[in-house]
Short mmCIF file of C-alpha atoms in Angstrom, two decimals:
data_model
loop_
_atom_site.label_atom_id
_atom_site.label_comp_id
_atom_site.label_asym_id
_atom_site.label_seq_id
_atom_site.Cartn_x
_atom_site.Cartn_y
_atom_site.Cartn_z
CA MET A 1 57.76 36.99 126.24
CA GLN A 2 56.08 33.68 127.75
CA ILE A 3 58.18 30.61 127.79
CA ILE A 4 55.92 27.78 129.07
CA ARG A 5 58.33 24.96 131.51
CA HIS A 6 57.01 22.20 131.79
CA SER A 7 58.17 20.31 135.92
CA GLU A 8 61.22 17.70 135.16
CA GLN A 9 58.50 14.99 136.60
CA THR A 10 56.40 16.23 133.68
CA LEU A 11 58.89 16.25 130.55
CA LYS A 12 60.40 13.06 132.38
CA THR A 13 57.09 10.68 132.37
CA ALA A 14 56.19 12.34 129.00
CA LEU A 15 59.23 10.99 127.35
CA ILE A 16 59.75 7.57 129.28
CA SER A 17 56.75 6.72 130.23
CA LYS A 18 54.46 5.13 134.18
CA ASN A 19 54.13 2.10 131.25
CA PRO A 20 56.34 -1.32 132.82
CA VAL A 21 56.68 -2.42 128.98
CA LEU A 22 57.91 1.51 127.74
CA VAL A 23 59.75 1.93 130.07
CA SER A 24 61.91 -1.63 129.55
CA GLN A 25 61.74 -0.84 126.30
CA TYR A 26 64.17 3.37 127.00
CA GLU A 27 66.33 0.83 129.75
CA LYS A 28 67.00 -1.13 126.04
CA LEU A 29 68.06 1.87 124.14
CA ASP A 30 71.95 2.35 124.09
CA ALA A 31 73.35 4.83 126.43
CA GLY A 32 74.42 7.34 124.97
CA GLU A 33 71.08 7.58 123.90
CA GLN A 34 69.09 7.78 127.06
CA ARG A 35 71.93 10.05 128.28
CA LEU A 36 70.94 12.63 124.74
CA MET A 37 67.18 11.73 125.83
CA ASN A 38 67.35 12.96 129.81
CA GLU A 39 68.80 16.15 128.33
CA ALA A 40 65.05 16.87 128.03
CA PHE A 41 64.37 17.12 131.61
CA GLN A 42 67.39 18.78 132.82
CA PRO A 43 66.64 22.27 133.40
CA ALA A 44 70.53 23.11 132.84
CA SER A 45 70.22 21.35 129.51
CA ASP A 46 71.73 23.43 126.46
CA LEU A 47 70.39 21.15 124.48
CA PHE A 48 66.54 21.80 124.54
CA GLY A 49 64.96 24.79 125.62
CA PRO A 50 61.38 25.67 126.94
CA ILE A 51 58.93 26.97 124.42
CA THR A 52 59.16 30.40 123.87
CA LEU A 53 55.53 32.37 122.99
CA HIS A 54 55.83 35.55 121.58
CA SER A 55 52.37 36.68 120.53
CA PRO A 56 48.83 35.87 120.84
CA SER A 57 48.66 34.71 117.56
CA ASP A 58 51.40 32.41 118.37
CA TRP A 59 50.16 28.63 117.30
CA ILE A 60 49.49 27.59 120.79
CA THR A 61 47.64 30.06 122.04
CA SER A 62 46.00 30.45 119.03
CA HIS A 63 44.53 26.92 118.42
CA PRO A 64 45.31 25.17 122.06
CA GLU A 65 45.82 21.22 121.14
CA ALA A 66 45.70 18.33 124.06
CA PRO A 67 49.88 17.31 124.16
CA GLN A 68 51.23 13.50 122.87
CA ASP A 69 53.31 13.14 124.97
CA PHE A 70 55.48 9.12 123.83
CA GLU A 71 53.17 6.54 125.11
CA GLN A 72 50.38 8.39 123.37
CA PHE A 73 52.34 8.18 120.45
CA PHE A 74 53.00 4.16 120.83
CA SER A 75 49.56 3.49 121.15
CA ASP A 76 48.04 5.75 118.77
CA PRO A 77 45.98 2.75 116.66
CA TYR A 78 45.49 5.24 113.18
CA ARG A 79 49.36 5.02 113.56
CA LYS A 80 51.28 4.31 110.27
CA THR A 81 54.63 2.87 110.54
CA PRO A 82 56.52 1.88 107.82
CA SER A 83 56.87 -1.92 106.90
CA PRO A 84 59.64 -3.80 104.84
CA ASN A 85 57.64 -3.46 102.19
CA LYS A 86 57.30 0.38 102.32
CA ARG A 87 59.99 1.77 103.09
CA SER A 88 59.85 5.24 100.52
CA ILE A 89 59.46 8.40 100.82
CA TYR A 90 58.51 10.28 97.44
CA ILE A 91 59.37 13.75 96.38
CA GLN A 92 56.91 14.83 93.68
CA SER A 93 58.19 18.42 92.55
CA ILE A 94 54.43 20.28 90.68
CA GLY A 95 56.39 23.45 88.52
CA SER A 96 59.28 24.73 87.83
CA LEU A 97 61.45 24.80 91.59
CA GLY A 98 64.23 27.81 90.70
CA ASN A 99 65.14 29.52 87.50
CA THR A 100 66.51 27.10 86.19
CA ARG A 101 66.49 24.03 85.18
CA ILE A 102 69.59 23.16 87.08
CA ILE A 103 68.78 25.27 89.83
CA SER A 104 65.51 23.07 90.11
CA GLU A 105 67.32 19.94 89.79
CA GLU A 106 70.20 20.62 92.12
CA TYR A 107 67.58 22.07 94.70
CA ILE A 108 65.10 19.06 94.74
CA LYS A 109 68.54 16.88 95.26
CA TRP A 110 69.93 19.57 98.12
CA LEU A 111 66.11 18.34 98.97
CA THR A 112 66.18 14.86 99.31
CA GLY A 113 69.57 14.03 100.15
CA TYR A 114 68.32 16.19 103.90
CA CYS A 115 64.72 14.30 103.88
CA LYS A 116 66.77 11.34 103.46
CA ALA A 117 69.35 12.31 106.24
CA TYR A 118 66.91 13.28 109.00
CA PHE A 119 63.98 10.09 108.39
CA TYR A 120 67.94 7.69 108.63
CA GLY A 121 67.18 4.85 106.76
CA LEU A 122 63.74 5.11 105.56
CA ARG A 123 65.10 5.47 100.87
CA VAL A 124 63.85 9.26 99.36
CA LYS A 125 63.48 9.26 96.40
CA LEU A 126 62.11 11.70 93.39
CA LEU A 127 59.68 10.91 91.12
CA GLU A 128 59.45 12.65 87.42
CA PRO A 129 58.41 16.46 88.26
CA VAL A 130 55.25 17.42 86.41
CA PRO A 131 53.63 20.35 85.77
CA VAL A 132 50.94 22.42 87.29
CA SER A 133 48.58 21.25 84.93
CA ALA A 134 49.23 17.74 84.87
CA THR A 135 47.37 17.49 88.42
CA ARG A 136 43.99 19.16 86.92
CA CYS A 137 43.92 20.91 90.05
CA SER A 138 41.81 24.52 90.13
CA PHE A 139 43.52 27.46 91.07
CA ARG A 140 42.62 31.89 91.86
CA VAL A 141 44.53 34.99 91.99
CA ASN A 142 44.52 35.77 96.42
CA GLU A 143 42.20 38.88 96.17
CA ASN A 144 44.55 40.36 99.07
CA THR A 145 48.97 39.41 97.68
CA HIS A 146 47.15 38.91 94.31
CA ASN A 147 49.77 36.19 93.68
CA LEU A 148 48.45 32.90 92.16
CA GLN A 149 47.85 30.14 93.88
CA ILE A 150 46.77 26.21 93.73
CA HIS A 151 44.02 23.80 95.69
CA ALA A 152 46.06 21.42 98.36
CA GLY A 153 42.72 19.00 98.13
CA ASP A 154 42.96 19.12 94.75
CA ILE A 155 46.42 17.65 94.50
CA LEU A 156 46.45 15.62 97.26
CA LYS A 157 44.13 13.82 95.58
CA PHE A 158 45.99 12.88 92.66
CA LEU A 159 49.33 12.68 94.81
CA LYS A 160 47.44 9.29 95.59
CA LYS A 161 46.21 7.82 92.15
CA LYS A 162 50.07 7.89 92.07
CA LYS A 163 51.49 6.58 95.20
CA PRO A 164 53.50 4.01 94.17
CA GLU A 165 53.35 0.24 95.70
CA ASP A 166 56.10 0.30 97.74
CA ALA A 167 55.70 3.92 99.46
CA PHE A 168 55.28 5.54 102.80
CA CYS A 169 53.66 8.06 101.94
CA VAL A 170 54.30 10.93 98.66
CA VAL A 171 55.20 14.40 99.17
CA GLY A 172 54.37 17.59 96.33
CA ILE A 173 56.47 20.83 96.56
CA THR A 174 55.49 23.52 94.78
CA MET A 175 56.43 26.66 94.66
CA ILE A 176 53.50 28.30 93.60
CA ASP A 177 51.49 29.09 96.81
CA LEU A 178 48.22 26.50 98.13
CA TYR A 179 44.57 27.40 99.62
CA PRO A 180 42.57 24.79 101.16
CA ARG A 181 38.99 25.71 99.98
CA ASP A 182 37.71 29.71 98.78
CA SER A 183 37.20 31.02 102.30
CA TRP A 184 41.01 30.46 102.97
CA ASN A 185 43.43 32.85 101.96
CA PHE A 186 46.35 30.24 102.21
CA VAL A 187 47.85 27.36 103.76
CA PHE A 188 52.04 26.11 103.78
CA GLY A 189 51.21 22.88 103.60
CA GLN A 190 47.95 19.83 104.03
CA ALA A 191 48.04 16.43 104.71
CA SER A 192 46.51 13.36 104.40
CA LEU A 193 47.49 10.72 106.96
CA THR A 194 45.23 7.74 105.76
CA ASP A 195 46.40 8.37 102.45
CA GLY A 196 49.84 9.53 103.55
CA VAL A 197 50.68 12.68 100.92
CA GLY A 198 51.18 16.02 101.36
CA ILE A 199 51.75 18.78 99.84
CA PHE A 200 53.60 21.79 100.61
CA SER A 201 54.21 25.10 99.42
CA PHE A 202 57.76 27.00 99.05
CA ALA A 203 56.10 30.27 97.47
CA ARG A 204 56.11 31.87 100.53
CA TYR A 205 59.62 31.21 101.63
CA GLY A 206 61.25 34.41 99.24
CA SER A 207 62.91 36.99 100.81
CA ASP A 208 60.45 39.38 98.91
CA PHE A 209 57.47 38.05 99.41
CA TYR A 210 55.92 40.74 101.83
CA SER A 211 57.32 42.92 99.55
CA MET A 212 55.82 46.34 97.41
CA ARG A 213 58.79 44.51 94.57
CA TYR A 214 57.25 40.92 95.42
CA GLU A 215 56.72 40.06 91.28
CA GLY A 216 55.05 37.64 91.30
CA LYS A 217 51.44 39.24 91.71
CA VAL A 218 48.61 39.45 89.05
CA LYS A 219 46.62 42.07 87.92
CA LYS A 220 43.86 39.34 86.98
CA LEU A 221 43.29 36.17 86.15
CA LYS A 222 42.76 35.55 82.43
CA LYS A 223 41.47 32.06 81.59
CA THR A 224 40.31 31.15 78.43
CA SER A 225 39.18 27.83 80.27
CA SER A 226 39.04 24.96 82.83
CA SER A 227 41.72 23.52 81.44
CA ASP A 228 43.42 26.39 80.06
CA TYR A 229 46.47 26.14 82.78
CA SER A 230 48.83 29.01 80.02
CA ILE A 231 49.89 31.42 83.04
CA PHE A 232 51.59 29.11 85.16
CA ASP A 233 54.11 28.85 82.06
CA ASN A 234 57.11 31.32 83.15
CA TYR A 235 55.20 32.23 86.59
CA TYR A 236 57.87 33.69 89.04
CA ILE A 237 59.99 31.44 91.27
CA PRO A 238 61.76 32.88 94.43
CA GLU A 239 65.82 32.84 94.69
CA ILE A 240 67.21 29.34 96.13
CA THR A 241 68.63 31.18 99.03
CA SER A 242 70.36 30.10 101.53
CA VAL A 243 67.61 31.07 104.67
CA LEU A 244 65.08 29.64 101.57
CA LEU A 245 66.75 25.84 101.62
CA LEU A 246 66.14 26.03 105.12
CA ARG A 247 62.99 26.54 105.73
CA SER A 248 61.33 24.77 102.85
CA CYS A 249 63.81 21.69 104.89
CA LYS A 250 62.16 22.63 108.03
CA THR A 251 58.54 22.59 106.39
CA LEU A 252 59.25 19.13 104.90
CA THR A 253 60.72 17.43 108.39
CA HIS A 254 57.49 18.75 110.17
CA GLU A 255 54.70 17.60 107.41
CA ILE A 256 56.50 14.10 106.52
CA GLY A 257 56.22 14.10 111.30
CA HIS A 258 52.59 14.03 111.11
CA ILE A 259 52.77 11.61 108.59
CA PHE A 260 54.92 9.75 110.97
CA GLY A 261 51.83 9.85 113.43
CA LEU A 262 53.78 13.32 115.61
CA ARG A 263 51.71 15.39 116.77
CA HIS A 264 52.18 19.61 117.60
CA CYS A 265 54.54 18.88 120.33
CA GLN A 266 54.24 21.06 123.08
CA TRP A 267 57.64 19.84 125.73
CA LEU A 268 59.35 21.81 124.39
CA ALA A 269 61.78 23.97 121.56
CA CYS A 270 61.21 21.30 118.95
CA LEU A 271 60.10 21.26 114.75
CA MET A 272 57.29 19.65 115.81
CA GLN A 273 55.63 22.69 117.17
CA GLY A 274 52.61 24.00 115.60
CA SER A 275 53.68 27.71 113.46
CA ASN A 276 50.78 30.46 112.82
CA HIS A 277 53.15 32.99 110.51
CA LEU A 278 56.35 33.24 108.96
CA GLU A 279 58.24 34.90 111.52
CA GLU A 280 57.19 32.06 114.01
CA ALA A 281 58.43 28.85 112.34
CA ASP A 282 61.81 31.39 112.30
CA ARG A 283 61.70 30.55 115.79
CA ARG A 284 61.26 26.75 115.64
CA PRO A 285 64.17 25.15 115.79
CA LEU A 286 65.09 22.59 113.05
CA ASN A 287 66.03 19.63 115.49
CA LEU A 288 63.18 17.49 117.55
CA CYS A 289 63.25 17.13 121.14
CA PRO A 290 64.19 14.59 123.24
CA ILE A 291 59.56 13.26 123.21
CA CYS A 292 59.74 13.88 119.07
CA LEU A 293 63.08 11.52 118.95
CA ARG A 294 62.56 9.02 120.19
CA LYS A 295 58.89 8.66 118.55
CA LEU A 296 60.65 9.03 115.61
CA GLN A 297 62.85 6.47 116.51
CA CYS A 298 60.82 4.45 117.43
CA ALA A 299 58.87 4.47 114.17
CA ILE A 300 61.94 4.15 112.12
CA GLY A 301 64.54 1.94 114.00
CA PHE A 302 67.52 4.66 113.85
CA SER A 303 70.75 4.63 115.22
CA THR A 304 70.49 8.53 116.24
CA VAL A 305 74.44 8.55 116.46
CA GLU A 306 74.36 7.98 112.57
CA ARG A 307 71.51 10.01 112.25
CA TYR A 308 73.85 13.37 113.42
CA LYS A 309 76.20 11.97 111.39
CA ALA A 310 74.45 11.68 108.06
CA LEU A 311 72.85 15.36 109.20
CA VAL A 312 76.74 17.00 109.89
CA ARG A 313 77.82 15.30 106.61
CA TRP A 314 74.42 16.44 104.27
CA ILE A 315 75.74 20.36 106.23
CA ASP A 316 79.07 19.75 105.21
CA ASP A 317 78.55 17.51 100.98
CA GLU A 318 78.51 21.40 99.78
CA SER A 319 77.41 19.65 96.51
CA SER A 320 73.51 18.31 95.68
CA ASP A 321 72.65 14.96 98.13
CA THR A 322 74.37 13.08 100.57
CA PRO A 323 75.48 9.54 99.54
CA GLY A 324 72.82 6.94 98.91
CA ALA A 325 69.87 9.10 98.16
CA THR A 326 68.03 7.54 95.41
CA PRO A 327 65.94 10.10 92.79
CA GLU A 328 63.86 7.13 90.63
CA HIS A 329 64.57 9.47 87.45
CA SER A 330 68.51 10.64 86.30
CA CYS A 331 69.04 13.84 85.64
CA GLU A 332 71.82 14.50 83.47
CA ASP A 333 75.78 15.70 85.21
CA ASN A 334 75.35 19.53 84.81
CA GLY A 335 78.32 19.90 87.34
CA ASN A 336 76.18 20.56 90.25
CA LEU A 337 75.75 23.99 91.68
CA PRO A 338 76.84 24.56 94.93
CA LYS A 339 74.86 24.24 98.45
CA PRO A 340 74.06 27.30 99.67
CA VAL A 341 74.05 26.01 103.83
CA GLU A 342 75.54 29.27 105.63
CA ALA A 343 71.98 29.87 107.80
CA PHE A 344 72.84 25.68 108.72
CA LYS A 345 75.88 26.55 110.38
CA GLU A 346 74.36 26.69 113.91
CA TRP A 347 72.79 23.82 114.28
CA LYS A 348 75.53 22.28 112.57
CA GLU A 349 77.59 23.06 115.45
CA TRP A 350 74.21 22.62 118.04
CA ILE A 351 74.30 18.79 116.34
CA ILE A 352 78.46 18.11 117.49
CA LYS A 353 77.34 18.71 120.51
CA CYS A 354 74.61 16.22 120.74
CA LEU A 355 76.84 13.75 119.18
CA ALA A 356 79.39 14.77 122.56
CA VAL A 357 77.25 13.31 124.51
CA LEU A 358 76.04 10.29 122.86
CA GLN A 359 79.99 9.44 122.58
CA LYS A 360 81.05 10.63 125.72
#
C-alpha cells in the first residue's frame, strides 16, 4: 500500500490560496467552518486522512491528472454555477429501479432526499420515470459479462432535450449497465459538463453482479429491429440493499460534483477521488475533504453546519426522503418501506464529530 501524503503548507495553500482576495474570502467564513476546514493540514487529524493506493490499477496511478486546488476551481472560466433561475437538480430514472413499483419509487425518493441534503440549498426534483424505449438509445449484450448494456452518449442526448428551464443539471439513473463506445467494456457513468447532464448506472453495485449466479446474463440478443426494446421488459434488477444504496449515493454525488466543476481530488481521502474499479470506489469515503468542501460551498453558498445536520436527518429518517424534497410528480401513498441505512452508520458518527468541531 502506498500513502500519498502532502506537506502541511501544500494542503494549506490548496485550501486557502495565496491570492489575497481568496484569503480574505476564507477569513470571512464562520469561525467553526474555518476550524473544520483547517483540519485539512493538521497531521494528527482523525477527520481527514491521506489518500491510500492499493494497486497499480488504482485511479491516480493509471490516470495521471493535474490536481485542482481551490484557486484553480474558483478561477475556472468554464465552471458552471447555479443561478437564481437555475437552482434545481432533476433526477430522471430510466427503466425500473426495483423489483416492484413501490421499491422503485421508494429507492428514487431515498436518492432524492440524499441529494437534497448533500447539495444543501438547491432544489431536487423528480422527472416522470421513462422506459428504455423512450430514449431511443442503442444497446448491446456485453461479450464478456453477457449482460444488457445501453449507450451512455445516446442517453445524454435524450436528457439534454428534456432539460427543464430551471434546471442546473439533469441526471439520469438506471439499473442497466452502460457503455460509452463499442470499444469499451463498460462505464459506471458519463456526464457532459457543458450541457449539465449526466447518466449513471448502479447495475454493477448489486452483490451478485460478478458472481456465477448473476441472473442478468443474456444468451443471445434477439432484436427484430432497432426499435425493438422488448428485451428490457422484466429484465433483471438487483436487490436494493444498504450497500447498494450507499454505493448509489456515492456515485450520484461524485458525478454531480463534476458538473459543479470539481475535478478528481488528489489531496486527501475524499468522495471526489477517481475510482477505476468497485474495490477502489468502496474505499472512497462519502464525505468531501475540506478543499472540495470549500469548492462546493463556494458554488452553492450553504451553511456547513446546516448541511451536515440535513445529512444526519436523512440517515435518521428511516422512511423515504428528507422533508422538503420536491418530486415533480407525487406518487400515491403506498406506505413507506424502511430505508436501509445500516451502511451509513459509521459515516453518521463521523459527521457528528465534524459538528462538534463546527459548534465548539
